[in-house]
Short mmCIF file of C-alpha atoms and ligand atoms in Angstrom, two decimals:
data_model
loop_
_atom_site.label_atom_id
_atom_site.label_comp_id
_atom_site.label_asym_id
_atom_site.label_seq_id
_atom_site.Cartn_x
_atom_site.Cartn_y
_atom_site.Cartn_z
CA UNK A 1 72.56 116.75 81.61
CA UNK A 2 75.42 119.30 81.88
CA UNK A 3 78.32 118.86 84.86
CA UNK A 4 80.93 120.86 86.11
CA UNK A 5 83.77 119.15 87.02
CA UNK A 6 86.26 121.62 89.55
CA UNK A 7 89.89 120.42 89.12
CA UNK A 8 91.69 118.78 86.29
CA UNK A 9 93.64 116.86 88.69
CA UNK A 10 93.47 112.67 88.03
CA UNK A 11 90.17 113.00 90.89
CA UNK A 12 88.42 115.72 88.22
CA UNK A 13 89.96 113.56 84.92
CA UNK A 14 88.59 110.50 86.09
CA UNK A 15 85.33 111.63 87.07
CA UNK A 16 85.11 113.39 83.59
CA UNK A 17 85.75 110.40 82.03
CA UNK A 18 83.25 108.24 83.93
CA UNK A 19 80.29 110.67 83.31
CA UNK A 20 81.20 110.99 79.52
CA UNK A 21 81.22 107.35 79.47
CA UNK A 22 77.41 107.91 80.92
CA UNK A 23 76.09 110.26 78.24
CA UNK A 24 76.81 113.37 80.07
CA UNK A 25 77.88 116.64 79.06
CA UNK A 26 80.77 117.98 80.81
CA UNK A 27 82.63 120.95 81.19
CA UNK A 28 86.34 120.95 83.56
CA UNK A 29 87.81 123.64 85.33
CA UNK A 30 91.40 124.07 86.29
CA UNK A 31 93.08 127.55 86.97
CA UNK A 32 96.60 126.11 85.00
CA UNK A 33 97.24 125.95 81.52
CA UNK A 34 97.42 122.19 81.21
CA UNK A 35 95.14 119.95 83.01
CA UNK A 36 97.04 116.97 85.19
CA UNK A 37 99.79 119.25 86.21
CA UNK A 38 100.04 119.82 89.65
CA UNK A 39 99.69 116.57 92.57
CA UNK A 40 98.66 114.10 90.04
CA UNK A 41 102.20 114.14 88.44
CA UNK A 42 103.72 115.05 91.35
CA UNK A 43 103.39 111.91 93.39
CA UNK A 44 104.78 108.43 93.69
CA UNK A 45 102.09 106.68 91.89
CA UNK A 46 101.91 103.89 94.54
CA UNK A 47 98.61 101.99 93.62
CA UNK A 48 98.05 101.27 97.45
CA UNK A 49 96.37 97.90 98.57
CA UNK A 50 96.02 98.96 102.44
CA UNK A 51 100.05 97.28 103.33
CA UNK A 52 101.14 100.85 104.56
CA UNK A 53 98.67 101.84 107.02
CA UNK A 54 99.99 99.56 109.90
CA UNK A 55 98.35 102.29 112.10
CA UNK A 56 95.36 101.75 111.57
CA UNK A 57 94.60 97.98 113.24
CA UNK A 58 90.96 98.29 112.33
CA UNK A 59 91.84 97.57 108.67
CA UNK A 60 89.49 100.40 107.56
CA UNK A 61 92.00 102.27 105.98
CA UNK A 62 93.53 98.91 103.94
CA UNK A 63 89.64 97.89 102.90
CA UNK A 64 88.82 101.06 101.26
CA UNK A 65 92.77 101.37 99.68
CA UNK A 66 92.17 98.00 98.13
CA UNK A 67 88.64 98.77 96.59
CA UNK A 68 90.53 101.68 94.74
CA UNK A 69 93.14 99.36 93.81
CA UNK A 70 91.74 96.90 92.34
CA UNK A 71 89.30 99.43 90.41
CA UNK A 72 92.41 101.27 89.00
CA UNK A 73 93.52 99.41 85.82
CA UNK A 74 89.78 98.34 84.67
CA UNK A 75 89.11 101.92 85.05
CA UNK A 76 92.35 103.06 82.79
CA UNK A 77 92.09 99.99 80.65
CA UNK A 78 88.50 100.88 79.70
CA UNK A 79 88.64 104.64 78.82
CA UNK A 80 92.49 104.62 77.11
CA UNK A 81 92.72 100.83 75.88
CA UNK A 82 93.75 97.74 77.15
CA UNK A 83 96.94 97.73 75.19
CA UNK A 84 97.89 101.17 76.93
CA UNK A 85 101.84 101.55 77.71
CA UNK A 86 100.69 104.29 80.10
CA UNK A 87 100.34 101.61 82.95
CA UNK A 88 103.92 100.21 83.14
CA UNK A 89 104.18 99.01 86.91
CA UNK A 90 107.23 99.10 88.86
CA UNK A 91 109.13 96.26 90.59
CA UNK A 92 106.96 95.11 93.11
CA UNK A 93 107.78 96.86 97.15
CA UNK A 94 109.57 94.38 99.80
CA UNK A 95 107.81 96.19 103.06
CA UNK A 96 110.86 96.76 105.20
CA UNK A 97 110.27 97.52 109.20
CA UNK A 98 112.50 100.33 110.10
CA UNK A 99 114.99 100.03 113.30
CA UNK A 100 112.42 102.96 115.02
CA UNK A 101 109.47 101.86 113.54
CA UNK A 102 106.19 102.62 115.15
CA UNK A 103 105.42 98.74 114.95
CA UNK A 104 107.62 95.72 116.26
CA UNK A 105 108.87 93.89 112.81
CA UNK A 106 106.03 90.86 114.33
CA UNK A 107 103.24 93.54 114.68
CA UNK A 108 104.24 94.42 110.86
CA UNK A 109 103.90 91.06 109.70
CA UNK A 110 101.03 90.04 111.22
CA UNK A 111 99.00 93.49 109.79
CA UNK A 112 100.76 92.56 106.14
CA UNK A 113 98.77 88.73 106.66
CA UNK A 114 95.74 90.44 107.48
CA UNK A 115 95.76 92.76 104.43
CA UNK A 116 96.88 89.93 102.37
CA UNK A 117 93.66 87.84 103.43
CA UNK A 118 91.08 90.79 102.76
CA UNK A 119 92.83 91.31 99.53
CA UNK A 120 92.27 87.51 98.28
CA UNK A 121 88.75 87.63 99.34
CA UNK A 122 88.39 91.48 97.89
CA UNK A 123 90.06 90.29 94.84
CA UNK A 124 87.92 86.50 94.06
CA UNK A 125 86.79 85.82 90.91
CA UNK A 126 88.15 89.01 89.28
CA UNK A 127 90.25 88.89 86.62
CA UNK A 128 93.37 91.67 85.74
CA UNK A 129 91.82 93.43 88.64
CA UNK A 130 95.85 94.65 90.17
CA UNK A 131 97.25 95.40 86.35
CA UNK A 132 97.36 91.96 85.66
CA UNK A 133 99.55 90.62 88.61
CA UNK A 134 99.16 87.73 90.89
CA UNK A 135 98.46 88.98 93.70
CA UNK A 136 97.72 85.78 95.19
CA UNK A 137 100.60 85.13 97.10
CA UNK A 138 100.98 85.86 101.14
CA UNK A 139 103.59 88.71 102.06
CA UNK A 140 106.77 86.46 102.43
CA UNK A 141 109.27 87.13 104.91
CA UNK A 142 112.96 87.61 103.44
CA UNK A 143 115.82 85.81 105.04
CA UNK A 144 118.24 87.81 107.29
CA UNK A 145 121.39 86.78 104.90
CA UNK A 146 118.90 88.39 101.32
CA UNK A 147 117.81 91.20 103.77
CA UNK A 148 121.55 91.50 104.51
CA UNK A 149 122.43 92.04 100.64
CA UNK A 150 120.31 94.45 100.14
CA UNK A 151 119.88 96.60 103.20
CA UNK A 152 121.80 97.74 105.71
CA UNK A 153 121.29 95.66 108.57
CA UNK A 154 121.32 98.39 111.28
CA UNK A 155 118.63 100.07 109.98
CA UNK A 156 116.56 97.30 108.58
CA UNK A 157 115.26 95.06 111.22
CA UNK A 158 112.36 92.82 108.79
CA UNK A 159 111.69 92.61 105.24
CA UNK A 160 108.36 91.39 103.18
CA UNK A 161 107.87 90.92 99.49
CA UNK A 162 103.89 92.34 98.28
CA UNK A 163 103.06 92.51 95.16
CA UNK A 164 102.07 96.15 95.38
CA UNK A 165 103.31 98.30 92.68
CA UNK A 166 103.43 101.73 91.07
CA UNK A 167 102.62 103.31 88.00
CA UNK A 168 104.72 106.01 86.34
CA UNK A 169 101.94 109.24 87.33
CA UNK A 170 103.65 111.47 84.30
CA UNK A 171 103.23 108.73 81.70
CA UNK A 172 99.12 108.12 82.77
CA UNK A 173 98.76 111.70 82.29
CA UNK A 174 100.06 112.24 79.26
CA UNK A 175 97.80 109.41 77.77
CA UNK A 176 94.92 110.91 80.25
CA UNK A 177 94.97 114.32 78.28
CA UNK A 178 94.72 113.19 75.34
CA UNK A 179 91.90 111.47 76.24
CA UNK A 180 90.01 114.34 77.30
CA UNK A 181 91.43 116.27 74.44
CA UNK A 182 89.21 113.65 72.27
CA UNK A 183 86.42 113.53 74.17
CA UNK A 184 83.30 114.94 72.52
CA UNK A 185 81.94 115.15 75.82
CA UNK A 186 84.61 116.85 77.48
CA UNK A 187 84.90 120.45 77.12
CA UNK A 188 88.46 121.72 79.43
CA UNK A 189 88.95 125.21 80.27
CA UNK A 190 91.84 125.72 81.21
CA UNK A 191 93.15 129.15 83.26
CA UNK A 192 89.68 129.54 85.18
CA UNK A 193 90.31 130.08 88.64
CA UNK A 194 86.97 129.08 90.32
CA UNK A 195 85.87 131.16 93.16
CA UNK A 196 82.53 129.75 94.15
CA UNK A 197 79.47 127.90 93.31
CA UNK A 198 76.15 129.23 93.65
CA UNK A 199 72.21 127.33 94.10
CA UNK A 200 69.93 129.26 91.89
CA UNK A 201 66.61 127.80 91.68
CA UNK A 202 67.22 124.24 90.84
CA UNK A 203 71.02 124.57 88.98
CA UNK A 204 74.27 125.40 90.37
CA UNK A 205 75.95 128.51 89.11
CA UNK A 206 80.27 128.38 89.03
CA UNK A 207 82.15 131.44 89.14
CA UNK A 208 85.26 131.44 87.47
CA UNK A 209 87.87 134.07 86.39
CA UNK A 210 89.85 133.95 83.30
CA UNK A 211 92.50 136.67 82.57
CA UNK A 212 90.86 139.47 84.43
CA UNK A 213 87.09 138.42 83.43
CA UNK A 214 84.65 136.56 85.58
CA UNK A 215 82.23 134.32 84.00
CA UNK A 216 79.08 132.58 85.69
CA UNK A 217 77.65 129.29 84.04
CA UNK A 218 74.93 127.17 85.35
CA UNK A 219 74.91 123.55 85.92
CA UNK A 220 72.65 120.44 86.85
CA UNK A 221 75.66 118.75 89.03
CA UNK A 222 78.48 120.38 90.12
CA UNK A 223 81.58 117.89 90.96
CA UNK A 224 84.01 119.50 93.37
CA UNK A 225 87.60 117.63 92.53
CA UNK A 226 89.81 120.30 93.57
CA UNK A 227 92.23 118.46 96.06
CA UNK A 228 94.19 121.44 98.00
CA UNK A 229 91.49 124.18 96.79
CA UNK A 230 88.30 122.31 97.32
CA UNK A 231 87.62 123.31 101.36
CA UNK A 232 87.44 126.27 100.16
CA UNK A 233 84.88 125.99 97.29
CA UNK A 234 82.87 123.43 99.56
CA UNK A 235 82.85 126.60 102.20
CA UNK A 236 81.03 128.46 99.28
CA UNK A 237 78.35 126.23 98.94
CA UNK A 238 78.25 125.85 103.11
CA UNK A 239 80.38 122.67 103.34
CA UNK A 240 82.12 123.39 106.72
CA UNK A 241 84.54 120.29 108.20
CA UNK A 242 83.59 119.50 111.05
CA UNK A 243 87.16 118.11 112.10
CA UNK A 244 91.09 119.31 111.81
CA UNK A 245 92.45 119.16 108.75
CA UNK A 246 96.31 119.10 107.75
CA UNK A 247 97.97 120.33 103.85
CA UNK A 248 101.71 119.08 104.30
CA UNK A 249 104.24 120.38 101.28
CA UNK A 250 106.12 116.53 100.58
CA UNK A 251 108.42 116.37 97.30
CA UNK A 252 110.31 113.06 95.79
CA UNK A 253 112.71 113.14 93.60
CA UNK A 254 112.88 111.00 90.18
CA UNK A 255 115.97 110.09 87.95
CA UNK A 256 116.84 107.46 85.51
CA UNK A 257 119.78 105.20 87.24
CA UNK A 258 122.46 105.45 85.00
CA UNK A 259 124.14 102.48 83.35
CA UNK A 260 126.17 99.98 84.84
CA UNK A 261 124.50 100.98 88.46
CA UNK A 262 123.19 98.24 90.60
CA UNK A 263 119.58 98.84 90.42
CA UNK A 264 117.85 99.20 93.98
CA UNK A 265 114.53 97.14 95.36
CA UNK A 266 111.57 98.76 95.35
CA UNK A 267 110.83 99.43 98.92
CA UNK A 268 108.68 101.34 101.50
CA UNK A 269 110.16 101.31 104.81
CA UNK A 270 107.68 101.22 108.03
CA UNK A 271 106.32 102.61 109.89
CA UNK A 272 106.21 105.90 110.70
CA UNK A 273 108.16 109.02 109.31
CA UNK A 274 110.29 107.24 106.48
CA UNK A 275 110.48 106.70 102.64
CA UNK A 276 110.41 104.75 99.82
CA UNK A 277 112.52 103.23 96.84
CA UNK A 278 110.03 102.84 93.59
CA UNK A 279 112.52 100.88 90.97
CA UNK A 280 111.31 100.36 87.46
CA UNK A 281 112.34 97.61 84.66
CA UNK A 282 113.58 100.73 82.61
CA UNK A 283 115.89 102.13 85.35
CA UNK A 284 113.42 105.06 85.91
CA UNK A 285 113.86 105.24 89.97
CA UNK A 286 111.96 107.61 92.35
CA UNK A 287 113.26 107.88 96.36
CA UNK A 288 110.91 110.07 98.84
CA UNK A 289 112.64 110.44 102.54
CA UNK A 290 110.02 112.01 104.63
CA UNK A 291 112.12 114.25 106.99
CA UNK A 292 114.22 115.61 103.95
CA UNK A 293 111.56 115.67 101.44
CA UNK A 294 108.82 117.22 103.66
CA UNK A 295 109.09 121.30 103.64
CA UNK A 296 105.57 122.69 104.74
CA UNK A 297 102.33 122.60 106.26
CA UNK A 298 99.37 125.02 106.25
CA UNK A 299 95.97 124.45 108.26
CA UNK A 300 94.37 127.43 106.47
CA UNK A 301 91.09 126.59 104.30
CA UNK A 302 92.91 127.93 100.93
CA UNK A 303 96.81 126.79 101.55
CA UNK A 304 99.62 128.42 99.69
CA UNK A 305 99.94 127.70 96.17
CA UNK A 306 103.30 126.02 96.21
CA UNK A 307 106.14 125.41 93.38
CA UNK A 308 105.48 121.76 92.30
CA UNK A 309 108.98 121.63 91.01
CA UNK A 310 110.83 123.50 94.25
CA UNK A 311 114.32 126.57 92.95
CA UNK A 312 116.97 126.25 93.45
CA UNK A 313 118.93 126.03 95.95
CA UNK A 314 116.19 123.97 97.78
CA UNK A 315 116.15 121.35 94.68
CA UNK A 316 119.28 120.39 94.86
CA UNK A 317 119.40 120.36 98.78
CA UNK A 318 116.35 117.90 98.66
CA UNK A 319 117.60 115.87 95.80
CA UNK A 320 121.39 115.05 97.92
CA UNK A 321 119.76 114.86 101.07
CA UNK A 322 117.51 112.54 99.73
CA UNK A 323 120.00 110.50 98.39
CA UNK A 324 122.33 110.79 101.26
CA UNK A 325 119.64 109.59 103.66
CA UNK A 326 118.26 106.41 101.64
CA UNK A 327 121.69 105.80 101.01
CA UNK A 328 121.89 104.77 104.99
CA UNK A 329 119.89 102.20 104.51
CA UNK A 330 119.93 100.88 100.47
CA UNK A 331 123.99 100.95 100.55
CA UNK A 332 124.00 100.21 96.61
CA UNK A 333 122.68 103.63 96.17
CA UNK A 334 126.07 104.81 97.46
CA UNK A 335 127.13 104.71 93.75
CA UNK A 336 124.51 107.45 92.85
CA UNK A 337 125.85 110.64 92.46
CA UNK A 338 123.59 113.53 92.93
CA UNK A 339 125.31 115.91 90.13
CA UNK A 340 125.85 113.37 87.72
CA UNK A 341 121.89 112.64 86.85
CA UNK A 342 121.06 114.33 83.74
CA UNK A 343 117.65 113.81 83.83
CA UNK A 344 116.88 114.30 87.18
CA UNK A 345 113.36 115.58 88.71
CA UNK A 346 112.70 116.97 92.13
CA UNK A 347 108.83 117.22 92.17
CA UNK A 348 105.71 117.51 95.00
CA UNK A 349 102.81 118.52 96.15
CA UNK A 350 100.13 118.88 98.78
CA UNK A 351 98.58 115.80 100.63
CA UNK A 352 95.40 117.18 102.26
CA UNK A 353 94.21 114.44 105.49
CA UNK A 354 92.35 114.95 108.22
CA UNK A 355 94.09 115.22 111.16
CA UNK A 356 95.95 118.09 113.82
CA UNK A 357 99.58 116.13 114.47
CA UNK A 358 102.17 115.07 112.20
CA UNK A 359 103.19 111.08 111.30
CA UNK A 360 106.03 111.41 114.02
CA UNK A 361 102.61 111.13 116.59
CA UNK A 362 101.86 107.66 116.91
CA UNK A 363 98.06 108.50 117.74
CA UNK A 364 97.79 111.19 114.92
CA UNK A 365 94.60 110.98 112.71
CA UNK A 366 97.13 111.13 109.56
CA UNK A 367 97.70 107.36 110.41
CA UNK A 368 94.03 106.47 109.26
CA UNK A 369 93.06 107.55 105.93
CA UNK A 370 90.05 105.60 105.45
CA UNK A 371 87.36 108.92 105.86
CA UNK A 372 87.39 109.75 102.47
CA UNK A 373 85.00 109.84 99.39
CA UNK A 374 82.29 111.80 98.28
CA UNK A 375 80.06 114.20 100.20
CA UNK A 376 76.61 115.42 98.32
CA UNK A 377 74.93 118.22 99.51
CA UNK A 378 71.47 117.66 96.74
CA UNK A 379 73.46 118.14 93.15
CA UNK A 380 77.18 119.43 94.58
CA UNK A 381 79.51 116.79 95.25
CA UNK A 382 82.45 117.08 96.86
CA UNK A 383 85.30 114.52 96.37
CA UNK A 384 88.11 113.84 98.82
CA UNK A 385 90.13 110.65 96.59
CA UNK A 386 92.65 110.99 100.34
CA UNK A 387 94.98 108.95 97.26
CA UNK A 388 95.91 109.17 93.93
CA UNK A 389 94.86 105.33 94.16
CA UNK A 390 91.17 106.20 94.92
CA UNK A 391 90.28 108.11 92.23
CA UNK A 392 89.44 105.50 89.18
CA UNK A 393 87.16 104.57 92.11
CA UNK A 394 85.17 107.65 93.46
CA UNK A 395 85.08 108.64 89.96
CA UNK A 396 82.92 106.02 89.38
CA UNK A 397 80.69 106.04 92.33
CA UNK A 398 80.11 110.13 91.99
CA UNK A 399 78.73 109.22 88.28
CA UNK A 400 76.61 106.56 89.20
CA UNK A 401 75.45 108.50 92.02
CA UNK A 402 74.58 111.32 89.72
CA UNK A 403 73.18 109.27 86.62
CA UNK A 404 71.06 108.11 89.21
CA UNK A 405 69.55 111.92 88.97
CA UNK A 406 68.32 111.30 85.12
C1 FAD B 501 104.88 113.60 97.13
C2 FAD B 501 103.56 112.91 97.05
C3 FAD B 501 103.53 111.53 96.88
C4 FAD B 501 102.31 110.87 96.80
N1 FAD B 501 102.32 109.53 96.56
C5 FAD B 501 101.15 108.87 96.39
C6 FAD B 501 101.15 107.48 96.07
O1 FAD B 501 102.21 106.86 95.91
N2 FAD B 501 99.96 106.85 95.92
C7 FAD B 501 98.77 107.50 96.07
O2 FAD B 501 97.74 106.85 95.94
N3 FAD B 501 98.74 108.83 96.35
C8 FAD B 501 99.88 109.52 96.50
N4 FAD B 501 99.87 110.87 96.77
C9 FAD B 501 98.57 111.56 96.87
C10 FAD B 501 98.00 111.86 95.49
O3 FAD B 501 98.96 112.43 94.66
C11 FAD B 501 96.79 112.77 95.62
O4 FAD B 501 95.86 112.16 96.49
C12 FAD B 501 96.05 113.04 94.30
O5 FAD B 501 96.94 113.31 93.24
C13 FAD B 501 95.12 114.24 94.51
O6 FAD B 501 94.12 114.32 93.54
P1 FAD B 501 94.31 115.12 92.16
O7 FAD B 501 95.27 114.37 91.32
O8 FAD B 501 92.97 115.31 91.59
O9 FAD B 501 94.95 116.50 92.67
P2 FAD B 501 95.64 117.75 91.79
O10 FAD B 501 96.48 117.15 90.71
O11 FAD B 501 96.22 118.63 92.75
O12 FAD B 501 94.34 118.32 91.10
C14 FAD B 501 93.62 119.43 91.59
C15 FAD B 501 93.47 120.43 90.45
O13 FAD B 501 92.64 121.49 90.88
C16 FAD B 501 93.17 122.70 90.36
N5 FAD B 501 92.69 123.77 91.25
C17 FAD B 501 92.83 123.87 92.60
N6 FAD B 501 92.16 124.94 93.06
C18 FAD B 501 91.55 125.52 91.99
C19 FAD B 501 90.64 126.60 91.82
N7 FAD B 501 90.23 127.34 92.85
N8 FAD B 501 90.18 126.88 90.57
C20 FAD B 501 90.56 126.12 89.51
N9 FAD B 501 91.40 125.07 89.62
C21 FAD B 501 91.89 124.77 90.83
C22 FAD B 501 94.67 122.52 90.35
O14 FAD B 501 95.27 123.34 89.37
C23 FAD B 501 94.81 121.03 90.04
O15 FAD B 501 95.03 120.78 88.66
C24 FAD B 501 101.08 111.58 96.90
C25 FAD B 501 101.11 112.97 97.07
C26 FAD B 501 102.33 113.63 97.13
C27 FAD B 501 102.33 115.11 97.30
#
């Protein structure tokens, strides 16, 4: 059986990797020179067990975020080792209700207790299922005097320790590609811009365009992973939403805190329009402020192809402003001074979600993130991952779904 895999994003690596793993020829298409270089390195690389969607009471949104969770590192651990360095976690977030949160600091705590309970029962008799932590432990609620050390009071009304971490995105991929490099499997091409897919009697052409030339190939499955560009590939093959949809332009920026420098908790203040502090053991530190760090949004099927690393002067406007702003609330990073960061990134992408209004509307769709996955339409399948988190995940479901077809 032959696949096409659209998108050598971490959605289109992973599934490449889980229908390899099934005996399955495949061959991945991504209009860039490198595969994993555009949202999949340009994110956080929070591995989300449902804490941060507070907006969504049902708990929809935290059951499916903990499914993908708990699927990441078995996923990575069984296609690049178990020994691999690629999965270095970060200090573990303190949840931290923000003075104008959309959710009283009891509200908060309460939602953290309920995620914490569907994560125990999610997580039973599983072992290294959340890279090897105990997760085990209820959210606990700091004290005001340790909030008071490390926050600024005025702007920090509650704080919770989870045991949610991230992983360093750059570092997976670089393991990831070589991966897929080795894959006998796998065959990448890389600088195909796909245009559409085609049924033709029972296979599914792809067009693509390389340099100028456009080249059809036929397929048994075709696996959309396209993230920003896969509306409009789905549209090809008569995939219409049926519902709003919003691409918003966030960055974050990433430096290594130099010596001697207090380093800062890892933290994701809620809820609503705010940020987060992602502190690793080796000093690497990333800081996302929403209302400085988002600069666009499109609601067109094919959104503009944006610079994942912005020019300047817009880099280093995000990367002080950024500072400047977390700084109001993590006083140590006071010390931090924007021009003095040799190694400094300012990086982003696209998050694609369905919804019409922004995160500043309490009722916006954006706050529920749980309609996500795969759609089939006979051999196509389109995958929304919604999270970087997801994608070990629906990786694995689209290839069972389609080994299911042997
Ligand atoms: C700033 C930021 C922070 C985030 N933080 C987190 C987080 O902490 N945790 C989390 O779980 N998620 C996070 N996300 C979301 C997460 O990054 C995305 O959900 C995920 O990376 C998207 O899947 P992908 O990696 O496959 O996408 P991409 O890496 O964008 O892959 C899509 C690929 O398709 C290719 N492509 C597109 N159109 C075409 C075409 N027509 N022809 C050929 N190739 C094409 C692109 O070149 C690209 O390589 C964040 C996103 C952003 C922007």
């Amino acid at each position: 059986m032959r696949v096409a895999i659209l998108g050598g994003g971490l959605q289109g690596c992973c599934a490449a990797l889980a229908l390899g793993e099934r005996g399955m020829d495949v061959v991945l298409f991504d209009r860039n020179d490198a595969i994993l270089s555009r949202t999949a390195v340009a994110n956080e690389g929070k591995i989300h067990l449902g804490y941060m969607y507070a907006g969504d009471p049902s708990l929809s949104t935290a059951r499916i975020m903990m499914k993908g969770a708990l699927a990441f590192a078995p996923f990575m651990h069984r296609h690049l080792g178990i020994e691999t360095h690629a999965l270095a976690t970060s200090v573990p977030a303190a949840y931290v209700v923000h003075r104008d949160s959309q959710h009283s600091a009891q509200a908060v705590e309460d939602y953290l207790r309920d995620v914490h309970e569907l994560i125990v029962k999610a997580s039973t008799g599983r072992e290294f299922d959340y890279f090897g932590l105990d997760i085990s432990a209820p959210p606990r609620a700091w004290t005001s005097s340790e909030r008071d050390t490390r926050f600024n009071p005025d702007a920090a009304l509650a704080a919770f320790d989870t045991p949610e971490v991230a992983i360093n995105p750059v570092a997976l991929a670089s393991v990831l590609r070589r991966a897929i490099a080795d894959h006998r499997r796998i065959e990448v091409r890389h600088g195909h811009q796909v245009s559409k897919v085609d049924s033709v009697d029972d296979r599914l052409c792809v067009t693509s365009e390389k340099a100028g030339f456009v080249q059809v190939d036929a397929f048994d499955h075709v696996v959309n992973a396209l993230w920003d560009g896969r509306l409009a590939i789905d549209a090809t093959m008569g995939l219409k939403p049926t519902r709003p949809w919003l691409h918003r332009l966030k960055y974050g920026i990433s430096f290594t805190l130099p010596d001697g420098l207090e380093r800062p908790p890892s933290a994701t203040f809620v809820s609503g329009p705010f940020g987060e502090v992602v502190s690793y053991p080796d000093r690497l530190t990333y800081l996302t402020w929403y209302p400085e760090c988002i600069h666009g949004y499109s609601t067109e099927v094919t959104p503009p192809v944006w610079d994942t690393f912005p020019p300047e002067p817009l880099r280093t406007k995000i990367l002080t402003r950024t500072i400047a702003a977390m700084t109001e609330i993590v006083p140590s990073l006071a010390a931090v001074d924007a021009a003095n960061l040799p190694d400094a990134l300012v990086k982003g992408g696209l998050i694609v979600a369905w919804g019409e209004t922004d995160i500043y509307d309490t009722n916006s769709e954006l706050h529920q993130r749980y309609q996500i996955g795969i759609t089939s339409k006979d051999k196509y399948h389109s995958i929304d991952p919604g999270k970087l988190t997801m994608a070990p995940y629906f990786a694995d479901q689209c290839a069972t779904r389609i080994a299911g077809d042997v």
